[in-house]
PDB file of C-alpha atoms in Angstrom:
ATOM      1  CA  LEU A1352     -46.256  17.175  25.506  1.00 39.00           C
ATOM      2  CA  THR A1353     -43.966  19.218  23.260  1.00 47.00           C
ATOM      3  CA  PHE A1354     -45.514  18.096  19.976  1.00 51.00           C
ATOM      4  CA  PRO A1355     -49.262  17.612  20.528  1.00 52.00           C
ATOM      5  CA  ALA A1356     -51.842  17.688  17.770  1.00 54.00           C
ATOM      6  CA  SER A1357     -53.103  21.200  16.997  1.00 58.00           C
ATOM      7  CA  SER A1358     -56.397  20.515  18.747  1.00 56.00           C
ATOM      8  CA  ALA A1359     -54.602  19.387  21.914  1.00 54.00           C
ATOM      9  CA  ARG A1360     -52.403  22.444  22.410  1.00 57.00           C
ATOM     10  CA  VAL A1361     -52.735  24.246  25.752  1.00 57.00           C
ATOM     11  CA  LYS A1362     -50.878  27.096  27.453  1.00 59.00           C
ATOM     12  CA  ALA A1363     -48.477  24.635  29.049  1.00 62.00           C
ATOM     13  CA  THR A1364     -47.486  23.482  25.569  1.00 60.00           C
ATOM     14  CA  GLU A1365     -45.939  26.849  24.722  1.00 64.00           C
ATOM     15  CA  ARG A1366     -44.074  26.971  28.033  1.00 62.00           C
ATOM     16  CA  PHE A1367     -42.681  23.495  27.507  1.00 52.00           C
ATOM     17  CA  GLU A1368     -41.706  24.296  23.917  1.00 62.00           C
ATOM     18  CA  ALA A1369     -39.608  27.162  25.235  1.00 62.00           C
ATOM     19  CA  VAL A1370     -37.505  24.934  27.496  1.00 59.00           C
ATOM     20  CA  TYR A1371     -37.493  21.831  25.279  1.00 56.00           C
ATOM     21  CA  PRO A1372     -34.251  22.666  23.389  1.00 64.00           C
ATOM     22  CA  LEU A1373     -32.375  22.986  26.691  1.00 60.00           C
ATOM     23  CA  LEU A1374     -33.888  19.786  28.072  1.00 58.00           C
ATOM     24  CA  LYS A1375     -32.958  17.981  24.859  1.00 67.00           C
ATOM     25  CA  GLU A1376     -29.374  19.228  25.019  1.00 67.00           C
ATOM     26  CA  VAL A1377     -29.021  18.060  28.621  1.00 57.00           C
ATOM     27  CA  ALA A1378     -30.657  14.702  27.884  1.00 61.00           C
ATOM     28  CA  LEU A1379     -28.367  13.980  24.931  1.00 66.00           C
ATOM     29  CA  ALA A1380     -25.212  15.164  26.661  1.00 68.00           C
ATOM     30  CA  GLY A1381     -22.863  12.522  27.987  1.00 60.00           C
ATOM     31  CA  ALA A1382     -19.470  10.924  27.730  1.00 48.00           C
ATOM     32  CA  SER A1383     -19.324  10.008  24.054  1.00 61.00           C
ATOM     33  CA  GLY A1384     -18.202   6.421  23.530  1.00 65.00           C
ATOM     34  CA  SER A1385     -18.645   5.376  27.151  1.00 71.00           C
ATOM     35  CA  LYS A1386     -20.418   2.088  27.886  1.00 79.00           C
ATOM     36  CA  ALA A1387     -23.206   3.848  29.779  1.00 80.00           C
ATOM     37  CA  MET A1388     -23.758   6.338  26.956  1.00 83.00           C
ATOM     38  CA  LYS A1389     -23.896   3.556  24.370  1.00 86.00           C
ATOM     39  CA  GLN A1390     -26.666   1.855  26.333  1.00 88.00           C
ATOM     40  CA  VAL A1391     -28.550   5.135  26.622  1.00 89.00           C
ATOM     41  CA  THR A1392     -28.275   5.888  22.901  1.00 92.00           C
ATOM     42  CA  GLN A1393     -29.693   2.472  22.032  1.00 93.00           C
ATOM     43  CA  GLN A1394     -32.692   3.126  24.273  1.00 93.00           C
ATOM     44  CA  ILE A1395     -33.126   6.605  22.815  1.00 93.00           C
ATOM     45  CA  PHE A1396     -32.886   5.190  19.300  1.00 95.00           C
ATOM     46  CA  THR A1397     -35.631   2.640  19.975  1.00 95.00           C
ATOM     47  CA  PHE A1398     -38.086   5.286  21.168  1.00 93.00           C
ATOM     48  CA  ALA A1399     -37.082   7.757  18.455  1.00 94.00           C
ATOM     49  CA  LEU A1400     -37.516   5.206  15.666  1.00 95.00           C
ATOM     50  CA  LYS A1401     -41.003   4.295  16.825  1.00 92.00           C
ATOM     51  CA  LEU A1402     -41.993   7.976  17.044  1.00 92.00           C
ATOM     52  CA  ALA A1403     -40.482   8.744  13.632  1.00 93.00           C
ATOM     53  CA  GLY A1404     -43.356   6.815  12.099  1.00 88.00           C
ATOM     54  CA  GLU A1405     -46.063   8.742  13.949  1.00 82.00           C
ATOM     55  CA  GLY A1406     -48.726  10.686  12.077  1.00 80.00           C
ATOM     56  CA  ASN A1407     -47.760  13.954  13.767  1.00 85.00           C
ATOM     57  CA  PRO A1408     -45.294  15.471  11.239  1.00 88.00           C
ATOM     58  CA  VAL A1409     -43.579  17.787  13.735  1.00 87.00           C
ATOM     59  CA  LEU A1410     -43.044  14.960  16.210  1.00 88.00           C
ATOM     60  CA  ALA A1411     -41.895  12.607  13.436  1.00 92.00           C
ATOM     61  CA  LYS A1412     -39.355  15.153  12.180  1.00 92.00           C
ATOM     62  CA  GLU A1413     -37.861  15.637  15.634  1.00 92.00           C
ATOM     63  CA  ALA A1414     -37.802  11.887  16.301  1.00 94.00           C
ATOM     64  CA  THR A1415     -36.071  11.276  12.964  1.00 96.00           C
ATOM     65  CA  ALA A1416     -33.345  13.774  13.849  1.00 94.00           C
ATOM     66  CA  ILE A1417     -32.790  12.109  17.222  1.00 94.00           C
ATOM     67  CA  ALA A1418     -32.679   8.646  15.625  1.00 96.00           C
ATOM     68  CA  ILE A1419     -29.930   9.814  13.256  1.00 96.00           C
ATOM     69  CA  TRP A1420     -28.061  11.415  16.164  1.00 94.00           C
ATOM     70  CA  SER A1421     -28.209   8.062  17.977  1.00 94.00           C
ATOM     71  CA  VAL A1422     -26.737   6.211  14.992  1.00 95.00           C
ATOM     72  CA  THR A1423     -23.894   8.702  14.525  1.00 93.00           C
ATOM     73  CA  GLU A1424     -23.191   8.729  18.258  1.00 91.00           C
ATOM     74  CA  ASN A1425     -23.262   4.939  18.573  1.00 93.00           C
ATOM     75  CA  VAL A1426     -23.192   3.077  15.270  1.00 94.00           C
ATOM     76  CA  ASP A1427     -24.043  -0.152  17.121  1.00 93.00           C
ATOM     77  CA  CYS A1428     -27.611   1.177  17.072  1.00 95.00           C
ATOM     78  CA  CYS A1429     -27.611  -0.152  13.497  1.00 95.00           C
ATOM     79  CA  LYS A1430     -27.598  -3.709  14.824  1.00 93.00           C
ATOM     80  CA  HIS A1431     -30.655  -2.896  16.917  1.00 94.00           C
ATOM     81  CA  TRP A1432     -32.216  -1.088  13.962  1.00 97.00           C
ATOM     82  CA  ASP A1433     -31.829  -4.227  11.856  1.00 97.00           C
ATOM     83  CA  ASN A1434     -34.085  -6.090  14.306  1.00 96.00           C
ATOM     84  CA  LEU A1435     -36.673  -3.288  14.326  1.00 97.00           C
ATOM     85  CA  TYR A1436     -36.585  -2.548  10.601  1.00 98.00           C
ATOM     86  CA  LYS A1437     -39.633  -4.418   9.309  1.00 96.00           C
ATOM     87  CA  GLU A1438     -41.966  -3.525  12.154  1.00 95.00           C
ATOM     88  CA  ASN A1439     -40.982   0.145  11.853  1.00 96.00           C
ATOM     89  CA  LEU A1440     -40.746   0.351   8.069  1.00 97.00           C
ATOM     90  CA  ALA A1441     -42.311   3.786   7.563  1.00 96.00           C
ATOM     91  CA  ALA A1442     -40.111   5.244  10.289  1.00 97.00           C
ATOM     92  CA  SER A1443     -37.036   3.572   8.798  1.00 97.00           C
ATOM     93  CA  VAL A1444     -37.838   5.097   5.407  1.00 97.00           C
ATOM     94  CA  ALA A1445     -38.028   8.543   7.008  1.00 96.00           C
ATOM     95  CA  VAL A1446     -34.707   8.088   8.824  1.00 97.00           C
ATOM     96  CA  LEU A1447     -32.942   6.737   5.728  1.00 98.00           C
ATOM     97  CA  LYS A1448     -34.217   9.535   3.492  1.00 97.00           C
ATOM     98  CA  ARG A1449     -33.154  12.203   5.945  1.00 96.00           C
ATOM     99  CA  LEU A1450     -29.740  10.599   6.395  1.00 97.00           C
ATOM    100  CA  VAL A1451     -29.268  10.796   2.621  1.00 97.00           C
ATOM    101  CA  GLU A1452     -30.410  14.427   2.550  1.00 96.00           C
ATOM    102  CA  GLU A1453     -28.117  15.414   5.428  1.00 96.00           C
ATOM    103  CA  TRP A1454     -25.213  13.164   4.469  1.00 96.00           C
ATOM    104  CA  LYS A1455     -22.697  16.016   4.349  1.00 93.00           C
ATOM    105  CA  ASP A1456     -23.568  16.894   7.951  1.00 93.00           C
ATOM    106  CA  HIS A1457     -22.923  13.374   9.237  1.00 92.00           C
ATOM    107  CA  SER A1458     -20.503  11.727   6.798  1.00 89.00           C
ATOM    108  CA  LEU A1459     -17.331  13.058   8.419  1.00 88.00           C
ATOM    109  CA  LYS A1460     -18.209  11.524  11.782  1.00 88.00           C
ATOM    110  CA  ILE A1461     -19.373   8.241  10.260  1.00 87.00           C
ATOM    111  CA  SER A1462     -16.457   7.819   7.855  1.00 83.00           C
ATOM    112  CA  SER A1463     -13.804   8.842  10.400  1.00 84.00           C
ATOM    113  CA  SER A1464     -13.878   5.273  11.723  1.00 88.00           C
ATOM    114  CA  PRO A1465     -13.506   2.394   9.225  1.00 92.00           C
ATOM    115  CA  SER A1466     -15.197   0.137  11.778  1.00 92.00           C
ATOM    116  CA  ASP A1467     -18.224   2.459  12.055  1.00 92.00           C
ATOM    117  CA  SER A1468     -18.462   2.760   8.272  1.00 93.00           C
ATOM    118  CA  ALA A1469     -18.363  -1.030   7.941  1.00 94.00           C
ATOM    119  CA  THR A1470     -21.084  -1.470  10.583  1.00 95.00           C
ATOM    120  CA  LEU A1471     -23.395   1.006   8.851  1.00 96.00           C
ATOM    121  CA  ASN A1472     -22.661  -0.557   5.474  1.00 96.00           C
ATOM    122  CA  ARG A1473     -23.524  -4.025   6.805  1.00 96.00           C
ATOM    123  CA  ALA A1474     -26.827  -2.639   8.064  1.00 97.00           C
ATOM    124  CA  MET A1475     -27.592  -1.168   4.631  1.00 98.00           C
ATOM    125  CA  LYS A1476     -26.829  -4.519   2.975  1.00 97.00           C
ATOM    126  CA  SER A1477     -29.082  -6.299   5.462  1.00 98.00           C
ATOM    127  CA  PHE A1478     -31.868  -3.780   4.825  1.00 98.00           C
ATOM    128  CA  ARG A1479     -31.488  -4.266   1.076  1.00 98.00           C
ATOM    129  CA  LEU A1480     -31.855  -8.029   1.444  1.00 98.00           C
ATOM    130  CA  LYS A1481     -35.063  -7.481   3.425  1.00 98.00           C
ATOM    131  CA  ASN A1482     -36.258  -4.981   0.814  1.00 98.00           C
ATOM    132  CA  GLU A1483     -35.536  -7.344  -2.076  1.00 97.00           C
ATOM    133  CA  GLU A1484     -37.332 -10.211  -0.373  1.00 96.00           C
ATOM    134  CA  ALA A1485     -40.395  -8.091   0.424  1.00 96.00           C
ATOM    135  CA  ILE A1486     -40.537  -6.558  -3.066  1.00 96.00           C
ATOM    136  CA  THR A1487     -40.331 -10.015  -4.648  1.00 95.00           C
ATOM    137  CA  GLU A1488     -43.144 -11.319  -2.451  1.00 94.00           C
ATOM    138  CA  GLY A1489     -45.313  -8.259  -3.098  1.00 90.00           C
ATOM    139  CA  GLY A1490     -47.853  -6.845  -0.668  1.00 86.00           C
ATOM    140  CA  ALA A1491     -49.187  -3.599   0.712  1.00 88.00           C
ATOM    141  CA  ASN A1492     -45.794  -2.184   1.699  1.00 94.00           C
ATOM    142  CA  VAL A1493     -43.929  -2.729  -1.578  1.00 97.00           C
ATOM    143  CA  SER A1494     -43.774   1.002  -2.310  1.00 96.00           C
ATOM    144  CA  LEU A1495     -42.219   1.666   1.107  1.00 97.00           C
ATOM    145  CA  TYR A1496     -39.629  -1.068   0.612  1.00 98.00           C
ATOM    146  CA  LYS A1497     -38.741   0.360  -2.801  1.00 97.00           C
ATOM    147  CA  GLU A1498     -38.365   3.827  -1.306  1.00 97.00           C
ATOM    148  CA  ALA A1499     -36.192   2.479   1.494  1.00 98.00           C
ATOM    149  CA  ASP A1500     -34.052   0.557  -0.972  1.00 98.00           C
ATOM    150  CA  LYS A1501     -33.244   3.705  -2.945  1.00 98.00           C
ATOM    151  CA  SER A1502     -31.868   5.370   0.182  1.00 97.00           C
ATOM    152  CA  CYS A1503     -29.982   2.236   1.255  1.00 98.00           C
ATOM    153  CA  LYS A1504     -28.353   2.032  -2.167  1.00 97.00           C
ATOM    154  CA  VAL A1505     -27.240   5.678  -2.022  1.00 97.00           C
ATOM    155  CA  ILE A1506     -25.807   5.324   1.485  1.00 96.00           C
ATOM    156  CA  SER A1507     -23.958   2.110   0.596  1.00 95.00           C
ATOM    157  CA  GLY A1508     -22.521   3.769  -2.483  1.00 95.00           C
ATOM    158  CA  ARG A1509     -21.303   6.755  -0.517  1.00 94.00           C
ATOM    159  CA  LEU A1510     -19.758   4.579   2.171  1.00 92.00           C
ATOM    160  CA  SER A1511     -17.982   2.405  -0.401  1.00 86.00           C
ATOM    161  CA  GLY A1512     -16.829   5.423  -2.386  1.00 70.00           C
ATOM    162  CA  SER A1513     -15.450   7.120   0.708  1.00 50.00           C
ATOM    163  CA  GLY A1514     -13.492   4.023   1.686  1.00 43.00           C
ATOM    164  CA  CYS A1515     -12.090   3.613  -1.813  1.00 37.00           C
ATOM    165  CA  LEU A1516     -11.012   7.242  -2.051  1.00 39.00           C
ATOM    166  CA  LYS A1517      -9.411   7.159   1.375  1.00 43.00           C
ATOM    167  CA  GLY A1518      -7.476   4.033   0.488  1.00 42.00           C
ATOM    168  CA  THR A1519      -6.296   5.619  -2.750  1.00 39.00           C
ATOM    169  CA  ALA A1520      -5.293   8.799  -0.948  1.00 40.00           C
ATOM    170  CA  ILE A1521      -3.272   6.812   1.589  1.00 41.00           C
ATOM    171  CA  THR A1522      -1.551   4.955  -1.252  1.00 41.00           C
ATOM    172  CA  ALA A1523      -0.634   8.248  -2.894  1.00 41.00           C
ATOM    173  CA  VAL A1524       0.803   9.592   0.357  1.00 41.00           C
ATOM    174  CA  VAL A1525       2.819   6.396   0.883  1.00 40.00           C
ATOM    175  CA  LEU A1526       4.200   6.666  -2.640  1.00 42.00           C
ATOM    176  CA  ALA A1527       5.202  10.262  -2.030  1.00 46.00           C
ATOM    177  CA  ALA A1528       6.897   9.353   1.260  1.00 44.00           C
ATOM    178  CA  ALA A1529       8.712   6.452  -0.388  1.00 45.00           C
ATOM    179  CA  GLY A1530       9.916   8.779  -3.106  1.00 50.00           C
ATOM    180  CA  ALA A1531      11.258  11.222  -0.541  1.00 50.00           C
ATOM    181  CA  ALA A1532      13.093   8.452   1.310  1.00 48.00           C
ATOM    182  CA  ALA A1533      14.558   7.110  -1.916  1.00 47.00           C
ATOM    183  CA  ALA A1534      15.728  10.602  -2.837  1.00 50.00           C
ATOM    184  CA  VAL A1535      17.863  10.716   0.294  1.00 49.00           C
ATOM    185  CA  VAL A1536      19.383   7.309  -0.443  1.00 48.00           C
ATOM    186  CA  LEU A1537      20.025   8.079  -4.113  1.00 47.00           C
ATOM    187  CA  SER A1538      21.276  11.639  -3.675  1.00 55.00           C
ATOM    188  CA  SER A1539      24.813  10.432  -4.309  1.00 58.00           C
ATOM    189  CA  ASN A1540      23.798   9.000  -7.692  1.00 62.00           C
ATOM    190  CA  PRO A1541      22.760  11.883 -10.016  1.00 63.00           C
ATOM    191  CA  GLU A1542      21.521   9.639 -12.839  1.00 65.00           C
ATOM    192  CA  ALA A1543      19.310   7.548 -10.555  1.00 58.00           C
ATOM    193  CA  MET A1544      18.074  10.720  -8.867  1.00 56.00           C
ATOM    194  CA  THR A1545      17.053  12.224 -12.217  1.00 65.00           C
ATOM    195  CA  GLU A1546      15.230   9.036 -13.202  1.00 60.00           C
ATOM    196  CA  LEU A1547      13.353   8.958  -9.885  1.00 51.00           C
ATOM    197  CA  LYS A1548      12.378  12.623 -10.214  1.00 59.00           C
ATOM    198  CA  ASN A1549      10.968  12.028 -13.689  1.00 59.00           C
ATOM    199  CA  LEU A1550       8.951   9.082 -12.379  1.00 54.00           C
ATOM    200  CA  VAL A1551       7.478  11.079  -9.477  1.00 50.00           C
ATOM    201  CA  ASP A1552       6.694  14.023 -11.765  1.00 57.00           C
ATOM    202  CA  SER A1553       4.886  11.703 -14.165  1.00 54.00           C
ATOM    203  CA  LEU A1554       2.644  10.504 -11.331  1.00 51.00           C
ATOM    204  CA  ASP A1555       1.657  14.102 -10.528  1.00 52.00           C
ATOM    205  CA  LEU A1556       0.920  13.108  -6.926  1.00 50.00           C
ATOM    206  CA  ASP A1557       0.153  16.622  -5.692  1.00 52.00           C
ATOM    207  CA  GLN A1558      -2.638  17.032  -8.201  1.00 51.00           C
ATOM    208  CA  TYR A1559      -3.844  13.482  -7.493  1.00 46.00           C
ATOM    209  CA  VAL A1560      -4.053  14.015  -3.728  1.00 47.00           C
ATOM    210  CA  ASN A1561      -5.757  17.409  -4.190  1.00 52.00           C
ATOM    211  CA  ALA A1562      -8.389  15.837  -6.427  1.00 48.00           C
ATOM    212  CA  ILE A1563      -9.050  13.085  -3.888  1.00 45.00           C
ATOM    213  CA  THR A1564      -9.245  15.569  -1.010  1.00 48.00           C
ATOM    214  CA  THR A1565     -11.803  17.625  -2.935  1.00 50.00           C
ATOM    215  CA  ALA A1566     -13.866  14.499  -3.629  1.00 46.00           C
ATOM    216  CA  LEU A1567     -13.840  13.527   0.051  1.00 45.00           C
ATOM    217  CA  LYS A1568     -15.105  16.976   1.041  1.00 49.00           C
ATOM    218  CA  ASN A1569     -18.037  16.558  -1.311  1.00 50.00           C
TER     219      ASN A1569
END
């Protein structure tokens, strides 16, 4: 009703378009992380993914956005997506491409949970296996599988890079904390204190952590 073909537009279409944003906000509102909301997001994702492959570009764009919202709200949608991937290949390509394009908008929420990052990464690896198999076999959809694989590769790389940088940043912070604790213990030994200070200075931890923080923001 909100996104009909141009030839099917009526006066009611404009009225519904006016209230659609509010209806969407109400429909997608809920207790984030609750069991009921997780079930709802999986249902929403299923419908959105199917519509993301529709020929109507306006409808497909909106459905793609909602599919991505579902994944970021409940990453378990990825498990469901894995089952729907092949039969909704064109839609999956659209969702993957848009997720890559809007990565900065969603990466903070996705990467804030190591478990969520791992779930999404497993989905990308599963998609890539399906892509590789289909590309090897050949067929009418090879170009779509190749396009999907490019996006999967980018997303996997970003997820892996984020995890690596976070782990390195944590290590740097632990080293700094250990140095501070050792300084207290060794304060009565000037020679040992000087040696420790030289070691910490050589690591240049402040600059290291700043560089990592900047990389994470990007």
